[in-house]
Coordinates of C-alpha atoms in Angstrom, one line a residue:
M30 CA 11.8 244.3 -41.0
P31 CA 9.0 245.5 -38.8
T32 CA 5.5 245.3 -40.3
L33 CA 2.3 246.9 -39.3
D34 CA 1.4 243.7 -37.4
H35 CA 4.6 244.2 -35.4
V36 CA 3.4 247.7 -34.6
W37 CA 0.0 246.4 -33.4
L38 CA 1.6 243.8 -31.2
A39 CA 4.2 246.3 -29.8
A40 CA 1.4 248.8 -29.1
A41 CA -0.5 246.2 -27.1
L42 CA 2.4 245.0 -25.0
L43 CA 3.9 248.4 -24.4
L44 CA 0.6 250.1 -23.5
I45 CA -0.2 247.2 -21.1
A46 CA 3.2 247.8 -19.5
L47 CA 2.7 251.5 -19.3
R48 CA -0.4 251.5 -17.1
P49 CA 1.2 249.8 -14.0
L50 CA 4.2 252.1 -14.3
L51 CA 2.0 255.2 -14.1
T52 CA -0.1 253.9 -11.1
P53 CA 1.3 254.9 -7.7
I54 CA 1.1 252.3 -5.0
P55 CA -1.9 252.9 -2.7
P56 CA -1.4 252.6 1.1
N57 CA -3.9 249.8 1.6
D58 CA -2.8 246.2 1.1
F59 CA 0.8 246.7 -0.1
W60 CA 2.6 247.7 3.1
W61 CA 1.4 245.0 5.5
H62 CA 2.3 242.3 3.0
M63 CA 5.8 243.8 2.8
A64 CA 6.0 243.8 6.6
T65 CA 5.0 240.1 6.7
G66 CA 7.6 239.3 4.0
R67 CA 10.2 241.0 6.3
I68 CA 9.2 238.8 9.2
I69 CA 9.5 235.7 7.0
A70 CA 12.9 236.7 5.7
T71 CA 14.3 237.6 9.1
T72 CA 12.9 234.8 11.2
G73 CA 12.6 232.0 8.6
A74 CA 9.0 231.3 9.8
I75 CA 5.6 232.2 8.4
P76 CA 3.5 234.2 11.1
S77 CA 0.6 232.2 12.4
I78 CA -0.7 234.7 15.0
D79 CA -1.3 238.4 14.9
T80 CA 1.5 240.6 16.2
F81 CA 0.6 243.8 14.5
S82 CA -2.5 245.0 16.3
F83 CA -3.4 245.7 20.0
T84 CA -7.0 244.7 19.4
R85 CA -6.3 241.2 18.1
A86 CA -2.8 240.5 19.4
G87 CA -2.1 236.8 19.8
Q88 CA -5.1 235.7 17.7
P89 CA -4.6 233.0 15.1
F90 CA -4.1 234.4 11.6
F91 CA -3.7 232.4 8.4
N92 CA -1.2 234.0 6.2
Q93 CA -1.9 232.4 2.8
G94 CA 0.1 234.5 0.3
W95 CA 3.5 234.1 2.1
L96 CA 5.5 233.5 -1.1
A97 CA 4.3 236.7 -2.8
Q98 CA 5.0 238.6 0.4
L99 CA 8.5 237.2 0.6
L100 CA 9.1 238.1 -3.1
M101 CA 7.9 241.7 -2.6
Y102 CA 10.2 242.1 0.4
W103 CA 13.2 240.7 -1.5
L104 CA 12.5 243.0 -4.4
H105 CA 12.3 246.0 -2.1
Q106 CA 15.6 245.0 -0.5
L107 CA 17.2 244.7 -3.9
G108 CA 15.9 247.8 -5.6
G109 CA 13.3 249.6 -3.5
I110 CA 9.9 250.7 -4.7
P111 CA 11.1 251.4 -8.2
L112 CA 12.0 247.7 -8.7
I113 CA 8.7 246.6 -7.3
L114 CA 6.8 248.8 -9.8
F115 CA 9.0 247.6 -12.6
V116 CA 8.3 243.9 -11.8
Q117 CA 4.6 244.7 -11.4
S118 CA 4.6 246.0 -15.0
L119 CA 6.3 242.8 -16.2
V120 CA 3.8 240.7 -14.3
I121 CA 0.8 242.4 -15.8
T122 CA 2.3 242.4 -19.3
L123 CA 3.0 238.7 -19.0
A124 CA -0.6 238.0 -17.9
Y125 CA -2.3 239.9 -20.7
G126 CA 0.4 239.0 -23.2
L127 CA -0.5 235.3 -22.6
L128 CA -4.2 236.2 -23.0
L129 CA -3.5 238.1 -26.2
R130 CA -1.5 235.1 -27.5
L131 CA -4.4 232.8 -26.9
C132 CA -6.8 235.0 -28.8
I133 CA -4.4 235.2 -31.7
R134 CA -3.8 231.4 -31.8
R135 CA -7.5 230.7 -31.8
T136 CA -8.5 233.1 -34.5
G137 CA -5.4 234.1 -36.5
R138 CA -6.7 237.7 -36.3
L139 CA -3.9 239.7 -34.6
R140 CA -5.4 243.2 -35.1
L141 CA -8.9 242.1 -34.0
S142 CA -7.4 240.5 -30.9
V143 CA -5.2 243.5 -30.1
G144 CA -8.1 245.9 -30.6
L145 CA -10.5 244.0 -28.3
V146 CA -7.9 243.4 -25.6
L147 CA -6.8 247.0 -25.5
L148 CA -10.2 248.7 -25.9
V149 CA -12.5 246.3 -24.0
T150 CA -10.6 243.9 -21.7
L151 CA -8.0 246.2 -20.2
P152 CA -10.5 248.9 -18.9
L153 CA -12.4 246.1 -17.2
S154 CA -9.3 245.1 -15.3
F155 CA -7.4 248.3 -14.3
T156 CA -8.7 248.4 -10.8
N157 CA -7.2 245.0 -10.0
W158 CA -3.7 246.0 -11.2
I159 CA -2.4 247.4 -7.9
V160 CA 0.6 245.9 -6.3
R161 CA -0.4 243.0 -4.0
P162 CA -0.2 239.2 -4.1
Q163 CA -3.3 238.9 -6.3
S164 CA -1.2 240.5 -9.1
Y165 CA 1.2 237.6 -9.1
A166 CA -1.7 235.2 -9.6
L167 CA -2.8 236.9 -12.8
P168 CA -0.2 235.4 -15.1
I169 CA -0.7 232.0 -13.5
F170 CA -4.4 232.2 -14.2
A171 CA -3.7 233.2 -17.8
A172 CA -1.3 230.3 -18.1
F173 CA -3.9 227.8 -16.8
L174 CA -6.5 229.2 -19.2
T175 CA -4.1 228.9 -22.1
I176 CA -3.0 225.4 -21.3
V177 CA -6.5 223.9 -20.8
T178 CA -7.9 225.7 -23.9
E179 CA -5.1 224.8 -26.2
Y180 CA -5.4 221.2 -25.0
R181 CA -9.1 221.1 -25.7
L182 CA -8.6 222.5 -29.2
G183 CA -5.7 220.2 -29.9
L184 CA -3.2 223.0 -30.2
S185 CA -0.8 221.7 -27.5
R186 CA -0.4 219.0 -24.8
R187 CA 1.2 220.8 -21.9
L188 CA -1.0 219.6 -19.1
W189 CA 2.0 218.5 -17.1
L190 CA 2.6 222.2 -16.4
L191 CA -0.6 222.5 -14.4
P192 CA 0.6 220.8 -11.2
L193 CA 3.8 222.9 -11.2
L194 CA 1.8 226.1 -11.6
M195 CA -0.6 225.0 -8.9
A196 CA 2.2 224.4 -6.4
L197 CA 3.3 228.0 -7.0
W198 CA -0.3 229.5 -7.1
V199 CA -1.4 228.0 -3.8
N200 CA 1.4 229.8 -2.0
V201 CA 0.8 233.1 -3.7
H202 CA -2.9 233.9 -3.5
G203 CA -6.2 232.4 -2.4
T204 CA -7.6 232.4 -6.0
F205 CA -5.8 229.1 -6.6
V206 CA -9.2 227.4 -6.5
L207 CA -10.0 229.1 -9.8
G208 CA -7.4 226.9 -11.4
L209 CA -9.4 223.8 -10.4
A210 CA -12.5 225.5 -11.8
L211 CA -10.9 226.1 -15.2
I212 CA -9.9 222.4 -15.4
G213 CA -13.3 221.1 -14.2
L214 CA -15.4 223.3 -16.5
T215 CA -13.2 222.6 -19.5
W216 CA -13.6 218.9 -18.8
L217 CA -17.4 219.2 -18.7
G218 CA -17.3 221.2 -21.9
M219 CA -15.4 218.4 -23.6
L220 CA -17.6 215.8 -22.2
F221 CA -20.9 217.3 -23.3
A222 CA -19.8 218.9 -26.6
R223 CA -21.4 217.4 -29.7
S224 CA -19.1 215.6 -32.0
E225 CA -18.4 217.1 -35.4
Q226 CA -20.5 215.7 -38.3
L227 CA -18.1 213.0 -39.4
P228 CA -18.6 210.1 -41.8
D229 CA -19.9 207.0 -40.0
A230 CA -16.5 205.3 -40.5
N231 CA -14.8 207.9 -38.4
Q232 CA -17.4 208.2 -35.6
Q233 CA -15.9 205.4 -33.5
Q234 CA -12.3 206.7 -33.9
A235 CA -13.4 210.2 -32.9
S236 CA -15.3 208.9 -29.9
G237 CA -12.2 206.9 -28.7
T238 CA -10.0 210.0 -29.2
R239 CA -12.3 212.1 -27.1
R240 CA -12.4 209.5 -24.3
R241 CA -8.6 209.4 -24.2
A242 CA -8.5 213.2 -24.1
L243 CA -11.0 213.3 -21.2
M244 CA -9.2 210.7 -19.2
E245 CA -5.9 212.5 -19.7
L246 CA -7.4 215.8 -18.6
A247 CA -9.0 214.1 -15.6
L248 CA -5.7 212.5 -14.6
W249 CA -3.7 215.8 -14.8
G250 CA -6.6 217.6 -13.0
A251 CA -6.3 215.1 -10.1
I252 CA -2.6 215.6 -10.0
T253 CA -3.1 219.3 -10.0
A254 CA -5.6 219.1 -7.1
A255 CA -3.0 217.0 -5.2
A256 CA -0.4 219.7 -5.9
M257 CA -2.7 222.1 -4.1
L258 CA -1.6 220.4 -0.8
L259 CA 2.0 221.7 -1.3
N260 CA 1.6 224.6 1.1
P261 CA 2.5 225.1 4.8
R262 CA -1.1 224.2 5.9
G263 CA -1.9 221.4 3.5
I264 CA -5.6 220.8 3.2
G265 CA -6.2 223.6 5.8
V266 CA -5.7 226.1 3.0
L267 CA -9.3 225.3 1.9
S268 CA -10.6 226.3 5.3
Y269 CA -8.9 229.7 4.9
V270 CA -10.7 230.3 1.6
R271 CA -14.1 229.1 3.1
N272 CA -13.7 231.3 6.1
L273 CA -12.7 234.3 4.0
L274 CA -15.8 234.0 1.8
G275 CA -18.0 233.4 4.9
S276 CA -16.7 236.5 6.8
N277 CA -19.4 239.1 7.3
A278 CA -16.8 241.8 7.7
V279 CA -15.3 241.0 4.3
T280 CA -18.5 240.5 2.3
T281 CA -20.3 243.5 3.9
L282 CA -17.7 246.2 4.4
V283 CA -15.1 245.8 1.6
T284 CA -16.3 247.5 -1.6
E285 CA -14.5 245.1 -4.0
W286 CA -16.5 242.3 -2.4
A287 CA -19.7 244.1 -3.3
P288 CA -21.6 243.3 -6.5
P289 CA -20.9 245.6 -9.5
T290 CA -23.2 248.6 -9.8
I291 CA -23.8 251.2 -12.4
R292 CA -23.3 253.9 -9.7
D293 CA -19.5 253.9 -10.3
L294 CA -17.3 253.9 -13.3
E295 CA -16.0 250.3 -12.8
G296 CA -19.5 249.0 -12.7
I297 CA -20.5 250.9 -15.9
I298 CA -17.5 249.5 -17.8
F299 CA -18.5 246.0 -16.6
F300 CA -22.1 246.2 -17.8
L301 CA -21.1 247.8 -21.1
F302 CA -18.7 244.8 -21.5
L303 CA -21.6 242.4 -20.9
I304 CA -23.8 244.2 -23.4
L305 CA -21.0 244.0 -26.0
C306 CA -20.6 240.2 -25.3
G307 CA -24.3 239.7 -25.7
A308 CA -24.4 241.5 -29.0
V309 CA -21.5 239.6 -30.4
L310 CA -22.8 236.3 -29.3
A311 CA -26.3 237.1 -30.8
Y312 CA -24.9 238.1 -34.2
A313 CA -22.0 235.7 -34.5
R314 CA -22.2 233.3 -37.4
R315 CA -21.0 230.2 -35.5
R316 CA -22.2 228.5 -32.4
P317 CA -20.0 229.3 -29.4
P318 CA -18.0 226.3 -28.0
L319 CA -19.7 224.7 -25.0
A320 CA -16.6 224.8 -22.9
D321 CA -16.2 228.6 -23.5
M322 CA -19.8 229.2 -22.6
L323 CA -19.5 227.2 -19.3
L324 CA -16.5 229.3 -18.4
F325 CA -18.3 232.4 -19.4
G326 CA -21.4 231.6 -17.3
A327 CA -19.5 230.4 -14.2
F328 CA -17.2 233.4 -14.0
L329 CA -20.0 235.8 -14.9
W330 CA -21.8 234.4 -11.8
L331 CA -18.7 235.1 -9.7
A332 CA -18.3 238.6 -11.2
L333 CA -22.0 239.5 -10.5
G334 CA -21.4 238.5 -6.9
A335 CA -18.2 240.6 -6.2
S336 CA -16.4 243.3 -8.2
R337 CA -13.0 241.8 -7.4
N338 CA -14.0 238.8 -9.6
V339 CA -14.5 240.9 -12.7
V340 CA -10.8 240.6 -13.6
W341 CA -11.1 236.8 -13.8
F342 CA -14.3 237.0 -15.8
G343 CA -12.7 239.4 -18.2
M344 CA -9.9 236.9 -18.9
V345 CA -12.1 234.0 -19.6
A346 CA -14.6 236.0 -21.6
T347 CA -12.1 237.7 -23.9
P348 CA -11.1 234.6 -26.0
L349 CA -14.8 233.8 -26.5
L350 CA -15.5 237.4 -27.5
V351 CA -12.6 237.5 -30.0
V352 CA -13.5 234.1 -31.5
Q353 CA -17.2 235.0 -32.0
A354 CA -16.3 238.5 -33.3
A355 CA -14.0 237.0 -35.9
S356 CA -17.0 235.0 -37.3
L357 CA -18.9 238.2 -38.0
G358 CA -17.1 238.6 -41.3
G359 CA -18.1 235.1 -42.4
D360 CA -15.8 232.4 -43.6
K361 CA -14.2 234.4 -46.3
P362 CA -10.4 234.5 -46.2
L363 CA -8.8 237.6 -44.8
A364 CA -7.9 240.2 -47.4
R365 CA -4.2 240.8 -47.8
T366 CA -3.3 243.7 -45.6
T367 CA -0.5 246.2 -46.3
T368 CA 2.7 245.8 -44.2
G369 CA 3.4 249.5 -44.3
K370 CA 6.8 251.1 -44.5
P371 CA 9.4 249.3 -42.4
L372 CA 11.2 252.5 -41.4
L373 CA 8.0 254.2 -40.3
N374 CA 6.9 251.0 -38.5
G375 CA 10.2 251.0 -36.6
I376 CA 9.8 254.6 -35.7
L377 CA 6.3 254.0 -34.3
I378 CA 7.5 251.1 -32.2
G379 CA 10.4 253.2 -31.0
L380 CA 8.1 256.0 -29.9
L381 CA 6.0 253.6 -27.9
A382 CA 9.1 252.2 -26.3
L383 CA 10.2 255.7 -25.5
L384 CA 6.9 256.3 -23.6
V385 CA 7.6 253.2 -21.5
L386 CA 11.2 254.3 -20.9
L387 CA 10.0 257.7 -19.7
A388 CA 7.5 256.0 -17.3
L389 CA 10.1 253.8 -15.7
P390 CA 10.2 254.5 -11.9
W391 CA 13.8 255.5 -12.1
V392 CA 13.0 258.1 -14.7
K393 CA 9.5 259.6 -14.2
P394 CA 10.2 261.3 -10.8
A395 CA 12.5 263.6 -12.7
L396 CA 9.8 264.6 -15.2
D397 CA 7.7 266.8 -12.8
L398 CA 4.5 264.9 -13.6
P399 CA 1.3 265.3 -11.6
P400 CA 1.4 263.3 -8.4
S401 CA -1.4 261.0 -9.6
V402 CA 0.9 259.5 -12.2
G403 CA 4.4 260.8 -11.3
A404 CA 4.6 259.6 -7.7
L405 CA 5.8 256.1 -6.9
I406 CA 3.5 255.8 -3.8
A407 CA 0.1 257.4 -3.5
E408 CA 0.0 260.9 -2.0
D409 CA -2.4 259.8 0.8
T410 CA 0.3 257.5 2.2
P411 CA 1.1 259.1 5.6
V412 CA 4.8 259.1 5.2
A413 CA 5.6 262.4 6.9
A414 CA 3.0 261.9 9.7
V415 CA 4.4 258.5 10.6
E416 CA 7.9 259.9 10.6
F417 CA 6.8 262.5 13.1
L418 CA 5.1 259.8 15.2
R419 CA 8.2 257.7 15.3
A420 CA 10.3 260.7 16.4
Q421 CA 8.3 261.3 19.5
P422 CA 9.8 260.2 22.8
A423 CA 6.5 258.6 23.9
R424 CA 4.0 257.0 21.5
P425 CA 0.4 256.0 22.1
R426 CA -0.3 252.5 23.4
H427 CA -3.7 252.4 21.7
L428 CA -3.6 254.4 18.5
F429 CA -6.8 254.8 16.4
H430 CA -6.3 255.5 12.7
T431 CA -7.8 254.7 9.2
E432 CA -7.7 251.2 7.9
A433 CA -5.2 252.1 5.2
Y434 CA -2.9 253.9 7.6
G435 CA -2.8 250.7 9.6
S436 CA -1.1 248.9 6.7
Y437 CA 1.5 251.6 6.4
L438 CA 2.1 251.8 10.2
I439 CA 2.8 248.0 10.2
W440 CA 5.6 248.5 7.8
A441 CA 7.1 251.9 8.8
T442 CA 6.8 251.6 12.6
P443 CA 6.4 248.0 13.5
E444 CA 6.8 248.8 17.2
Q445 CA 3.5 250.8 17.1
P446 CA 0.5 248.4 17.4
V447 CA -2.4 249.2 15.2
F448 CA -6.2 249.4 15.7
V449 CA -7.2 247.7 12.4
D450 CA -5.6 247.2 9.0
T451 CA -6.7 245.7 5.7
R452 CA -6.7 242.1 7.0
I453 CA -10.4 242.5 7.1
E454 CA -11.2 238.9 8.1
L455 CA -9.0 239.1 11.2
Y456 CA -11.1 241.7 13.1
P457 CA -14.6 240.9 14.3
F458 CA -17.6 242.6 12.7
E459 CA -18.4 244.5 15.9
Q460 CA -15.0 246.2 15.9
W461 CA -15.4 247.2 12.3
R462 CA -18.8 248.7 13.2
D463 CA -17.2 250.7 16.0
Y464 CA -14.4 251.8 13.6
I465 CA -16.9 253.2 11.2
N466 CA -19.0 254.9 13.9
L467 CA -16.0 256.5 15.5
G468 CA -14.6 257.7 12.2
Q469 CA -18.0 259.3 11.5
G470 CA -18.0 261.1 14.9
N471 CA -20.7 258.9 16.5
N472 CA -20.5 258.0 20.2
V473 CA -17.0 259.4 20.3
A474 CA -16.5 259.5 24.1
A475 CA -17.9 256.0 24.7
L476 CA -15.9 254.4 21.9
L477 CA -12.6 256.0 22.9
R478 CA -13.2 254.7 26.4
K479 CA -14.1 251.2 25.1
Y480 CA -10.7 250.8 23.4
D481 CA -8.7 253.0 25.8
I482 CA -7.6 255.2 22.8
D483 CA -4.8 257.6 23.7
G484 CA -3.7 258.6 20.2
L485 CA -5.4 259.4 16.9
L486 CA -3.9 259.4 13.4
L487 CA -6.7 260.6 11.2
N488 CA -7.3 261.1 7.5
V489 CA -8.5 264.6 6.7
K490 CA -10.9 263.6 3.9
Q491 CA -12.3 260.4 5.4
Q492 CA -12.7 261.2 9.1
Q493 CA -13.5 264.9 9.2
P494 CA -16.5 264.5 11.7
L495 CA -14.1 262.8 14.2
I496 CA -11.5 265.4 13.6
A497 CA -14.0 268.2 14.4
A498 CA -15.2 266.4 17.5
I499 CA -11.6 266.0 18.8
R500 CA -10.7 269.6 18.1
A501 CA -13.6 270.7 20.2
D502 CA -12.5 268.5 23.1
S503 CA -10.0 270.2 25.4
G504 CA -8.8 266.7 26.5
W505 CA -6.9 266.3 23.2
I506 CA -3.9 268.2 21.7
E507 CA -3.2 268.4 18.0
R508 CA 0.4 267.5 17.6
Y509 CA 0.8 267.3 13.8
H510 CA -1.2 268.1 10.6
D511 CA -0.6 268.3 6.9
T512 CA -3.0 268.3 3.9
Q513 CA -3.8 264.5 4.4
T514 CA -3.3 263.6 8.0
V515 CA -3.9 265.0 11.5
Y516 CA -2.3 263.5 14.7
F517 CA -3.7 264.0 18.2
T518 CA -2.7 262.8 21.6
R519 CA -4.4 263.1 25.0
A520 CA -3.5 266.4 26.8
A521 CA -2.2 264.4 29.7
Q522 CA 0.5 262.8 27.6

C-alpha cells in the first residue's frame, strides 16, 4: 500500500515531469535542428556545408548533434509537436530521477533528497530544459555521474556501461567531454583520498584494493575515451568543441555563454545556491569526500564562466549537498516516521498524476490556459507571418530577420535562404555586429546595401528602431503585420 515515502517520491517525479509539459517550445534552436534531421532522414547523409543561409552558403559546417536531430525529426513525423514535448518530459524526468536516486542511495534520506532536489536543484536548471539536443545529454550525464560515484563508493560495478553511453553521447551533443571529466576527477579523488583509519593488519589489504579499483577505473576510462571516436568525424569532433569555445561570436554575443550575474533571476538563483552550499559545507559534521569536492570545484569553475554550464554544476553539486546536509543531524539513527493513511496517500498520488495528465500536450490545448503555459510552441514563433511569406508569388532573395526567426524559416520554408540563425559559430563576428546594428536602426541604408537586402521579417519587440526607420522610407512597403511580426519588401518588387 502507498506510504508517505511513496507520496514524496511521486511528487518529485511528477512535478519534474510537469515543468517541460508546461513550457512551450521557443523558436530559437529547435527548428533548425528539426530541419537538419529532415535532411539526414531524406538524404541519408549528414550535412557538412551550409545550405540554409545566403550569407554563408557553401561554407563548411560541423553538425555534431546529428543523432539528436534525427530523433527529433522522427518523433515529429510520428506524433508531431505533442510527442516531442511528451518525450522531452520523459527525458528530463529520467535525468533528475537518476540524480534523485543517487542522492537517496548515498544517504538513505528520501525526504531530504526530494526536498533539496525540488526546492534547490530544479530552479537552478529550468532554463536548460528547452527542447534541443542538449536535453538528450542530461540523462547521459546523470548516468555517468551515477556510475562513477557508485563505483567509487563500492555500491556497484557498472563501468562497462560508460563506453556504450559515450558512443551515444558523442553523437548527441558537444558536452560529451564532460563525461571524460567526470571519470578523470573521480579517479583523482580516489587516488588522493586518505585511507580510513584501519588496523595495521588491514592497511596493506586496503591499499591493494584501492590500487585495483584505480586501475579498473583507468582502464574503463581509456576505453570510454576511445569510444568517443565513434562518430562521423572521429578525432575531428574535438576540433569542433575547441572551435566552438574559441568563437568570439559565441562567447561574446550569446547570453547563455556569459557568466552568471545577479542582474537576472537565473543568476540570483545560482548565487543563492552557492551560498546554501557554502553554509551546509561549513556546518556539516563530516568532512566532504575529496572526489565530490573536486567535481564541485571543477564544475563551479565552468558555471562561473558561462551560465549554460550551471545545469551541469547543479547535478554534480546536489549529491554533495544532500550528503553533507544529512550529517547536520549527527550520527543518530532516523526516528521512525509515520507512513500515513494508505487511502489518503493514494489519493494524493492520484491528484499529482491528474495534474500531469491535464498538462499532456494532447489535453492542455483544450483547457483554455494562458499562452505562456497552454501553447505548444511559443507565441513569438512567426507561424502566420511565414505562411504569408510562403504564399507570395515572389519572395526576397536576401531576407533580413531576427536570429530566432532564421531557425523557424529554415524549417517552415527551406527554399527561403536566411541571413543568420542560431548556429552562432557559423557566422563571422563582423556579420553579427552588422546584424545588431541594423536591428537597432544604425547605418540602415549602408547595411541594407552591403547585404543587398530586399526583404525584412522583423520582430516588433526586438527591432522597433529598424521598423520605424523602414516605415519612414518610401522605398519600402509593409506587406504584413501582426502583434509579433512585421514583413516589408522593397517598393519595386
